[in-house]
Amino acid sequence: MRESAFVKRNVKKWEEFENLLRSDSSDPDKLSDLFIQVTDDLAFARTQYPESRTYIYLNDLASKIHGKIYKNKAEDRKRFVEFWKYEVPMIMFEARKKLLYAFVVFAVSILIGIVSQKADDSFVRTILGDGYVNMTLENIKEGDALAVYGRGSQMDSFFAITFNNVRVSFFAFAAGLLLSLGTGFMLLQNGVMVGCFFTFLAQQGFLNESFKVVMLHGTLELSAIVIAGAAGFVMGNSILFPGTYSRMASFKKGAIKGLKIVMGLMPVFILAGFIEGFFTRYTSMPWILSGTIIFGSAFFIIYYYVVYPIKLANANRKNIRA
C-alpha cells in the first residue's frame, strides 16, 4: 500500500485519537484500546515506511498515549491513598454526631447486658445459647476459660473471623435502611451480648483474663461495629431528614457516605481478624504485650476516627480563610 493511501485511510482516526488525548477526562479503557490500534499502525509503518514522516508521527502519537495511560494509573494510586488520608476522615468529621449516637447506644446496651446478667444468672443462656455457655463452663473446669480461641488453624480462623466482622458491620450499616431503627437494634443486640458475656465470665472469676484476651481483637472489632453503626445512622437519617434535597437525592448522598465509611473500615476488619486468628489464641500472653496491642488499637481508633478528622477539618478552615 502506498504511504498516501495509508494516511488517507487512517488520518481521521488519528485526529480523533489526538482529540481524545487532549481531553482531561479520558476513559482508561478507551485509551488502552487506542494504544493497541496506534501500535498496530506504527508496526505497519515501521515495516513499510521506516524513514517516513508518517512513521515519526505515529511513534510520537503512541508515546503520548503510553504516557497518558501511566499518568492515569499514577492518579488511580494517588486516589487510593487519598481515600483513607482525606476522604474517610472528612466524612467522619461530618458524621461525628452520628458516631456519638452510635457509641452512646452501644455503651448503654452493654450496661443493659451487665445489669440483666447480674439480675438473672441464666440470662446469658438466652443471649449466647446453651451450647456456648456449656462449652465455656467445661473449659473453665479444664483450666482455660477461653480455650475456644485456640481452636482451628490460624489461617482458617483469620479468614472466617474477618468475613464475620465484615458481615456484622455491613448489616449494622445496611440496617440504616430501616430509618436508623435497624442500626439502633443491631447496636443494642451486640452491646447486650458484650455486656452479658463479660459479666458471665466475671461471675466465674475470669474477668481480668477475659478482658486481656478478648480485647486483643475486640478493641478493633467492637469499634468497627460502632463506626459501622454511625454509617447506618448517616444513611438512615438521610431518609428521615432530607433537608433541602429531595428524599431520594438525600438518600443517595447518605448511602454513598455511609458505604465509604464501611469501605474505609476494611483495614480494621483485616487487622482485627489477624490479631484474633494469630494472637488471641495465646491466652497466657503477658499483660505488657496484650496491653500494648489493646491500647495501641484504642489509640489508633480514637486518633483516626475522632482526633484526625477534627484536625483535618480545622486545617481546611484555615486554608479557606487564608
Short mmCIF file of C-alpha atoms in Angstrom, two decimals:
data_model
loop_
_atom_site.label_atom_id
_atom_site.label_comp_id
_atom_site.label_asym_id
_atom_site.label_seq_id
_atom_site.Cartn_x
_atom_site.Cartn_y
_atom_site.Cartn_z
CA MET A 1 0.00 0.00 0.00
CA ARG A 2 1.26 3.46 -0.87
CA GLU A 3 2.00 5.77 2.04
CA SER A 4 -0.51 8.37 0.80
CA ALA A 5 -3.29 5.76 0.68
CA PHE A 6 -2.36 4.50 4.17
CA VAL A 7 -2.51 8.05 5.57
CA LYS A 8 -5.78 8.84 3.79
CA ARG A 9 -7.40 5.68 5.19
CA ASN A 10 -6.40 6.37 8.82
CA VAL A 11 -6.00 10.15 9.17
CA LYS A 12 -9.50 10.74 10.58
CA LYS A 13 -8.92 8.03 13.18
CA TRP A 14 -5.59 9.57 14.21
CA GLU A 15 -7.16 13.03 14.51
CA GLU A 16 -9.86 11.56 16.73
CA PHE A 17 -7.15 9.96 18.86
CA GLU A 18 -5.40 13.32 19.25
CA ASN A 19 -8.65 14.98 20.36
CA LEU A 20 -9.14 12.23 22.92
CA LEU A 21 -5.63 12.78 24.26
CA ARG A 22 -6.32 16.49 24.74
CA SER A 23 -9.42 15.66 26.80
CA ASP A 24 -8.98 15.86 30.59
CA SER A 25 -11.47 13.06 31.21
CA SER A 26 -10.07 10.27 29.04
CA ASP A 27 -11.56 6.83 29.64
CA PRO A 28 -8.70 4.44 30.67
CA ASP A 29 -10.29 1.53 28.79
CA LYS A 30 -10.70 3.63 25.66
CA LEU A 31 -7.08 4.77 25.96
CA SER A 32 -5.92 1.15 26.16
CA ASP A 33 -7.87 0.25 23.02
CA LEU A 34 -6.48 3.36 21.34
CA PHE A 35 -2.92 2.37 22.25
CA ILE A 36 -3.37 -1.08 20.64
CA GLN A 37 -4.72 0.43 17.39
CA VAL A 38 -1.96 3.02 17.15
CA THR A 39 0.79 0.48 17.82
CA ASP A 40 -0.66 -1.72 15.06
CA ASP A 41 -0.49 1.22 12.64
CA LEU A 42 3.00 2.02 13.94
CA ALA A 43 4.19 -1.54 13.32
CA PHE A 44 2.86 -1.39 9.75
CA ALA A 45 4.51 1.99 9.13
CA ARG A 46 7.81 0.75 10.59
CA THR A 47 7.81 -2.11 8.09
CA GLN A 48 6.57 -0.20 5.02
CA TYR A 49 7.79 3.39 5.56
CA PRO A 50 10.62 3.24 8.14
CA GLU A 51 12.13 6.64 7.32
CA SER A 52 8.87 8.49 6.61
CA ARG A 53 7.18 11.36 8.45
CA THR A 54 4.19 9.04 8.93
CA TYR A 55 6.31 6.64 10.98
CA ILE A 56 7.73 9.50 13.09
CA TYR A 57 4.22 10.91 13.66
CA LEU A 58 2.76 7.53 14.76
CA ASN A 59 5.72 6.86 17.02
CA ASP A 60 5.13 10.21 18.71
CA LEU A 61 1.38 9.55 18.99
CA ALA A 62 1.97 6.13 20.56
CA SER A 63 4.39 7.70 23.08
CA LYS A 64 1.78 10.28 24.08
CA ILE A 65 -0.89 7.61 24.59
CA HIS A 66 1.52 5.48 26.61
CA GLY A 67 2.32 8.45 28.84
CA LYS A 68 -1.37 9.24 29.33
CA ILE A 69 -2.15 5.66 30.37
CA TYR A 70 0.59 5.60 33.01
CA LYS A 71 -0.38 9.04 34.22
CA ASN A 72 -3.92 7.74 34.82
CA LYS A 73 -2.52 4.73 36.69
CA ALA A 74 -0.48 7.04 38.93
CA GLU A 75 -3.60 9.12 39.58
CA ASP A 76 -5.53 5.95 40.49
CA ARG A 77 -2.85 5.05 43.06
CA LYS A 78 -2.97 8.60 44.41
CA ARG A 79 -6.75 8.39 44.63
CA PHE A 80 -6.41 5.15 46.62
CA VAL A 81 -4.17 6.85 49.20
CA GLU A 82 -6.30 9.99 49.38
CA PHE A 83 -9.40 7.91 50.13
CA TRP A 84 -8.02 6.95 53.57
CA LYS A 85 -5.92 10.06 54.08
CA TYR A 86 -8.60 12.68 53.37
CA GLU A 87 -11.96 11.36 52.20
CA VAL A 88 -12.83 8.95 55.03
CA PRO A 89 -11.65 11.33 57.80
CA MET A 90 -13.67 14.22 56.33
CA ILE A 91 -16.79 12.04 56.13
CA MET A 92 -16.18 11.00 59.74
CA PHE A 93 -15.98 14.67 60.72
CA GLU A 94 -19.36 15.28 59.07
CA ALA A 95 -20.72 12.17 60.80
CA ARG A 96 -19.25 12.94 64.24
CA LYS A 97 -22.69 13.33 65.87
CA LYS A 98 -23.86 10.03 64.37
CA LEU A 99 -20.68 8.39 65.71
CA LEU A 100 -21.50 9.77 69.15
CA TYR A 101 -25.08 8.45 68.90
CA ALA A 102 -23.80 5.01 67.90
CA PHE A 103 -21.31 4.98 70.78
CA VAL A 104 -23.96 6.00 73.33
CA VAL A 105 -26.43 3.34 72.10
CA PHE A 106 -23.70 0.68 72.22
CA ALA A 107 -22.46 1.74 75.68
CA VAL A 108 -25.99 1.80 77.14
CA SER A 109 -26.62 -1.62 75.58
CA ILE A 110 -23.51 -3.01 77.30
CA LEU A 111 -24.83 -1.68 80.61
CA ILE A 112 -28.17 -3.38 79.94
CA GLY A 113 -26.33 -6.65 79.34
CA ILE A 114 -24.35 -6.26 82.57
CA VAL A 115 -27.39 -5.43 84.71
CA SER A 116 -29.50 -8.18 83.14
CA GLN A 117 -26.87 -10.87 83.73
CA LYS A 118 -26.35 -9.74 87.32
CA ALA A 119 -30.10 -9.86 87.91
CA ASP A 120 -30.51 -13.31 86.34
CA ASP A 121 -27.64 -15.83 86.01
CA SER A 122 -29.50 -17.67 83.24
CA PHE A 123 -29.79 -14.56 81.04
CA VAL A 124 -26.51 -15.47 79.34
CA ARG A 125 -28.08 -18.67 78.01
CA THR A 126 -30.81 -16.64 76.31
CA ILE A 127 -28.26 -14.36 74.65
CA LEU A 128 -25.33 -16.67 73.87
CA GLY A 129 -27.10 -20.03 73.77
CA ASP A 130 -26.80 -23.16 75.91
CA GLY A 131 -24.13 -24.69 73.68
CA TYR A 132 -21.68 -21.82 74.07
CA VAL A 133 -22.30 -21.46 77.81
CA ASN A 134 -21.90 -25.20 78.48
CA MET A 135 -18.71 -25.28 76.39
CA THR A 136 -17.27 -22.32 78.33
CA LEU A 137 -18.14 -23.91 81.69
CA GLU A 138 -16.41 -27.11 80.55
CA ASN A 139 -13.33 -25.11 79.50
CA ILE A 140 -13.28 -23.44 82.91
CA LYS A 141 -13.23 -26.88 84.60
CA GLU A 142 -10.27 -27.77 82.41
CA GLY A 143 -8.44 -24.57 83.45
CA ASP A 144 -8.75 -22.45 80.28
CA ALA A 145 -11.99 -20.46 80.11
CA LEU A 146 -11.10 -19.02 76.69
CA ALA A 147 -9.82 -22.18 75.03
CA VAL A 148 -12.34 -21.64 72.23
CA TYR A 149 -9.99 -19.05 70.72
CA GLY A 150 -7.23 -21.62 70.30
CA ARG A 151 -9.24 -23.98 68.10
CA GLY A 152 -8.79 -24.33 64.36
CA SER A 153 -5.85 -23.33 62.20
CA GLN A 154 -4.60 -19.76 62.35
CA MET A 155 -5.19 -19.00 58.68
CA ASP A 156 -8.69 -20.52 58.64
CA SER A 157 -9.56 -18.55 61.75
CA PHE A 158 -8.22 -15.36 60.20
CA PHE A 159 -10.39 -15.65 57.08
CA ALA A 160 -13.51 -16.79 58.97
CA ILE A 161 -13.20 -14.04 61.58
CA THR A 162 -12.51 -11.30 59.04
CA PHE A 163 -15.53 -12.37 56.97
CA ASN A 164 -17.73 -12.39 60.07
CA ASN A 165 -16.53 -8.92 61.10
CA VAL A 166 -17.32 -7.58 57.63
CA ARG A 167 -20.74 -9.26 57.69
CA VAL A 168 -21.76 -7.90 61.10
CA SER A 169 -20.59 -4.37 60.33
CA PHE A 170 -22.22 -4.37 56.90
CA PHE A 171 -25.51 -5.47 58.47
CA ALA A 172 -25.21 -2.65 61.02
CA PHE A 173 -24.80 -0.23 58.12
CA ALA A 174 -27.48 -1.77 55.87
CA ALA A 175 -29.95 -1.78 58.76
CA GLY A 176 -29.96 2.01 58.40
CA LEU A 177 -32.41 1.44 55.55
CA LEU A 178 -34.98 0.87 58.29
CA LEU A 179 -34.89 4.59 59.10
CA SER A 180 -31.95 4.18 61.55
CA LEU A 181 -34.05 1.94 63.83
CA GLY A 182 -32.48 -1.18 62.34
CA THR A 183 -28.99 0.10 63.04
CA GLY A 184 -30.02 1.00 66.58
CA PHE A 185 -31.33 -2.54 67.09
CA MET A 186 -28.09 -4.07 65.75
CA LEU A 187 -26.04 -1.94 68.15
CA LEU A 188 -28.39 -2.87 71.01
CA GLN A 189 -28.15 -6.57 70.22
CA ASN A 190 -24.34 -6.60 70.02
CA GLY A 191 -23.93 -4.35 73.07
CA VAL A 192 -26.13 -6.54 75.26
CA MET A 193 -24.18 -9.58 74.08
CA VAL A 194 -20.85 -7.97 75.03
CA GLY A 195 -22.06 -6.83 78.46
CA CYS A 196 -23.63 -10.20 79.21
CA PHE A 197 -20.54 -12.12 78.05
CA PHE A 198 -18.05 -10.23 80.22
CA THR A 199 -20.38 -10.29 83.25
CA PHE A 200 -20.82 -14.05 82.90
CA LEU A 201 -17.04 -14.57 82.85
CA ALA A 202 -16.66 -12.16 85.78
CA GLN A 203 -19.14 -14.27 87.75
CA GLN A 204 -16.91 -17.27 87.06
CA GLY A 205 -13.86 -15.34 88.30
CA PHE A 206 -12.27 -14.72 84.88
CA LEU A 207 -12.90 -11.01 84.23
CA ASN A 208 -9.23 -9.94 84.08
CA GLU A 209 -8.23 -12.89 81.90
CA SER A 210 -11.22 -12.46 79.58
CA PHE A 211 -10.60 -8.73 79.14
CA LYS A 212 -6.90 -9.27 78.42
CA VAL A 213 -7.60 -11.93 75.81
CA VAL A 214 -10.86 -10.83 74.18
CA MET A 215 -9.99 -7.16 73.89
CA LEU A 216 -6.84 -8.01 71.93
CA HIS A 217 -9.05 -8.18 68.86
CA GLY A 218 -12.20 -6.81 70.48
CA THR A 219 -10.90 -3.24 70.66
CA LEU A 220 -10.85 -3.03 66.86
CA GLU A 221 -13.80 -5.36 66.32
CA LEU A 222 -16.22 -3.56 68.65
CA SER A 223 -15.03 -0.16 67.47
CA ALA A 224 -15.75 -1.23 63.89
CA ILE A 225 -19.31 -2.16 64.86
CA VAL A 226 -19.85 1.28 66.41
CA ILE A 227 -18.35 3.06 63.37
CA ALA A 228 -20.46 0.93 61.01
CA GLY A 229 -23.42 1.90 63.18
CA ALA A 230 -22.56 5.55 62.58
CA ALA A 231 -22.56 4.77 58.84
CA GLY A 232 -26.02 3.25 59.24
CA PHE A 233 -27.25 6.37 61.03
CA VAL A 234 -25.81 8.54 58.24
CA MET A 235 -27.86 6.61 55.69
CA GLY A 236 -30.97 6.32 57.85
CA ASN A 237 -31.00 10.00 58.79
CA SER A 238 -30.60 10.96 55.14
CA ILE A 239 -34.03 9.38 54.55
CA LEU A 240 -35.61 10.88 57.67
CA PHE A 241 -34.15 14.37 57.31
CA PRO A 242 -33.57 15.21 53.62
CA GLY A 243 -33.22 18.96 54.27
CA THR A 244 -33.25 20.96 51.05
CA TYR A 245 -32.75 17.84 48.89
CA SER A 246 -35.44 15.54 47.58
CA ARG A 247 -35.71 12.43 49.75
CA MET A 248 -34.22 10.25 47.02
CA ALA A 249 -31.30 12.62 46.38
CA SER A 250 -30.64 12.85 50.12
CA PHE A 251 -30.78 9.06 50.43
CA LYS A 252 -28.26 8.61 47.61
CA LYS A 253 -25.84 11.05 49.25
CA GLY A 254 -26.25 9.41 52.66
CA ALA A 255 -25.89 5.89 51.26
CA ILE A 256 -22.66 6.79 49.44
CA LYS A 257 -21.17 8.45 52.52
CA GLY A 258 -22.17 5.53 54.74
CA LEU A 259 -20.77 3.00 52.29
CA LYS A 260 -17.48 4.90 52.14
CA ILE A 261 -17.24 4.73 55.94
CA VAL A 262 -17.76 0.95 55.85
CA MET A 263 -15.27 0.53 52.99
CA GLY A 264 -12.79 2.60 54.99
CA LEU A 265 -13.11 0.03 57.78
CA MET A 266 -11.64 -2.77 55.64
CA PRO A 267 -8.08 -2.43 57.06
CA VAL A 268 -9.60 -2.52 60.58
CA PHE A 269 -11.51 -5.73 59.77
CA ILE A 270 -8.38 -7.36 58.38
CA LEU A 271 -6.19 -6.31 61.32
CA ALA A 272 -8.80 -7.44 63.88
CA GLY A 273 -9.12 -10.80 62.12
CA PHE A 274 -5.33 -11.17 62.01
CA ILE A 275 -4.98 -10.44 65.73
CA GLU A 276 -7.80 -12.83 66.67
CA GLY A 277 -6.57 -15.58 64.35
CA PHE A 278 -2.88 -15.38 65.25
CA PHE A 279 -2.60 -13.78 68.74
CA THR A 280 -5.82 -14.19 70.74
CA ARG A 281 -5.32 -17.97 70.83
CA TYR A 282 -2.35 -17.42 73.18
CA THR A 283 -4.48 -16.91 76.28
CA SER A 284 -1.44 -16.87 78.57
CA MET A 285 0.11 -13.86 76.82
CA PRO A 286 1.72 -11.48 79.37
CA TRP A 287 -0.21 -8.31 80.23
CA ILE A 288 2.52 -6.00 78.95
CA LEU A 289 2.21 -7.45 75.43
CA SER A 290 -1.58 -7.71 75.34
CA GLY A 291 -1.88 -4.26 76.92
CA THR A 292 0.36 -2.79 74.22
CA ILE A 293 -1.87 -4.25 71.49
CA ILE A 294 -5.11 -3.20 73.23
CA PHE A 295 -4.09 0.37 73.98
CA GLY A 296 -2.34 0.73 70.63
CA SER A 297 -5.56 -0.33 68.89
CA ALA A 298 -7.62 2.06 71.01
CA PHE A 299 -5.23 4.93 70.25
CA PHE A 300 -5.44 4.25 66.51
CA ILE A 301 -9.26 4.19 66.52
CA ILE A 302 -9.61 7.37 68.60
CA TYR A 303 -6.97 9.24 66.62
CA TYR A 304 -8.01 8.24 63.10
CA TYR A 305 -11.79 8.38 63.57
CA VAL A 306 -12.10 11.27 66.06
CA VAL A 307 -8.96 13.39 66.51
CA TYR A 308 -7.54 13.38 62.97
CA PRO A 309 -10.86 14.33 61.29
CA ILE A 310 -11.14 17.36 63.61
CA LYS A 311 -7.52 18.40 62.89
CA LEU A 312 -8.08 17.96 59.15
CA ALA A 313 -11.30 19.99 59.20
CA ASN A 314 -9.63 22.78 61.19
CA ALA A 315 -6.70 22.84 58.76
CA ASN A 316 -9.11 23.10 55.82
CA ARG A 317 -10.89 26.03 57.50
CA LYS A 318 -7.58 27.85 57.98
CA ASN A 319 -6.67 27.28 54.32
CA ILE A 320 -10.02 28.67 53.19
CA ARG A 321 -9.63 31.78 55.35
CA ALA A 322 -6.10 32.28 54.08
#
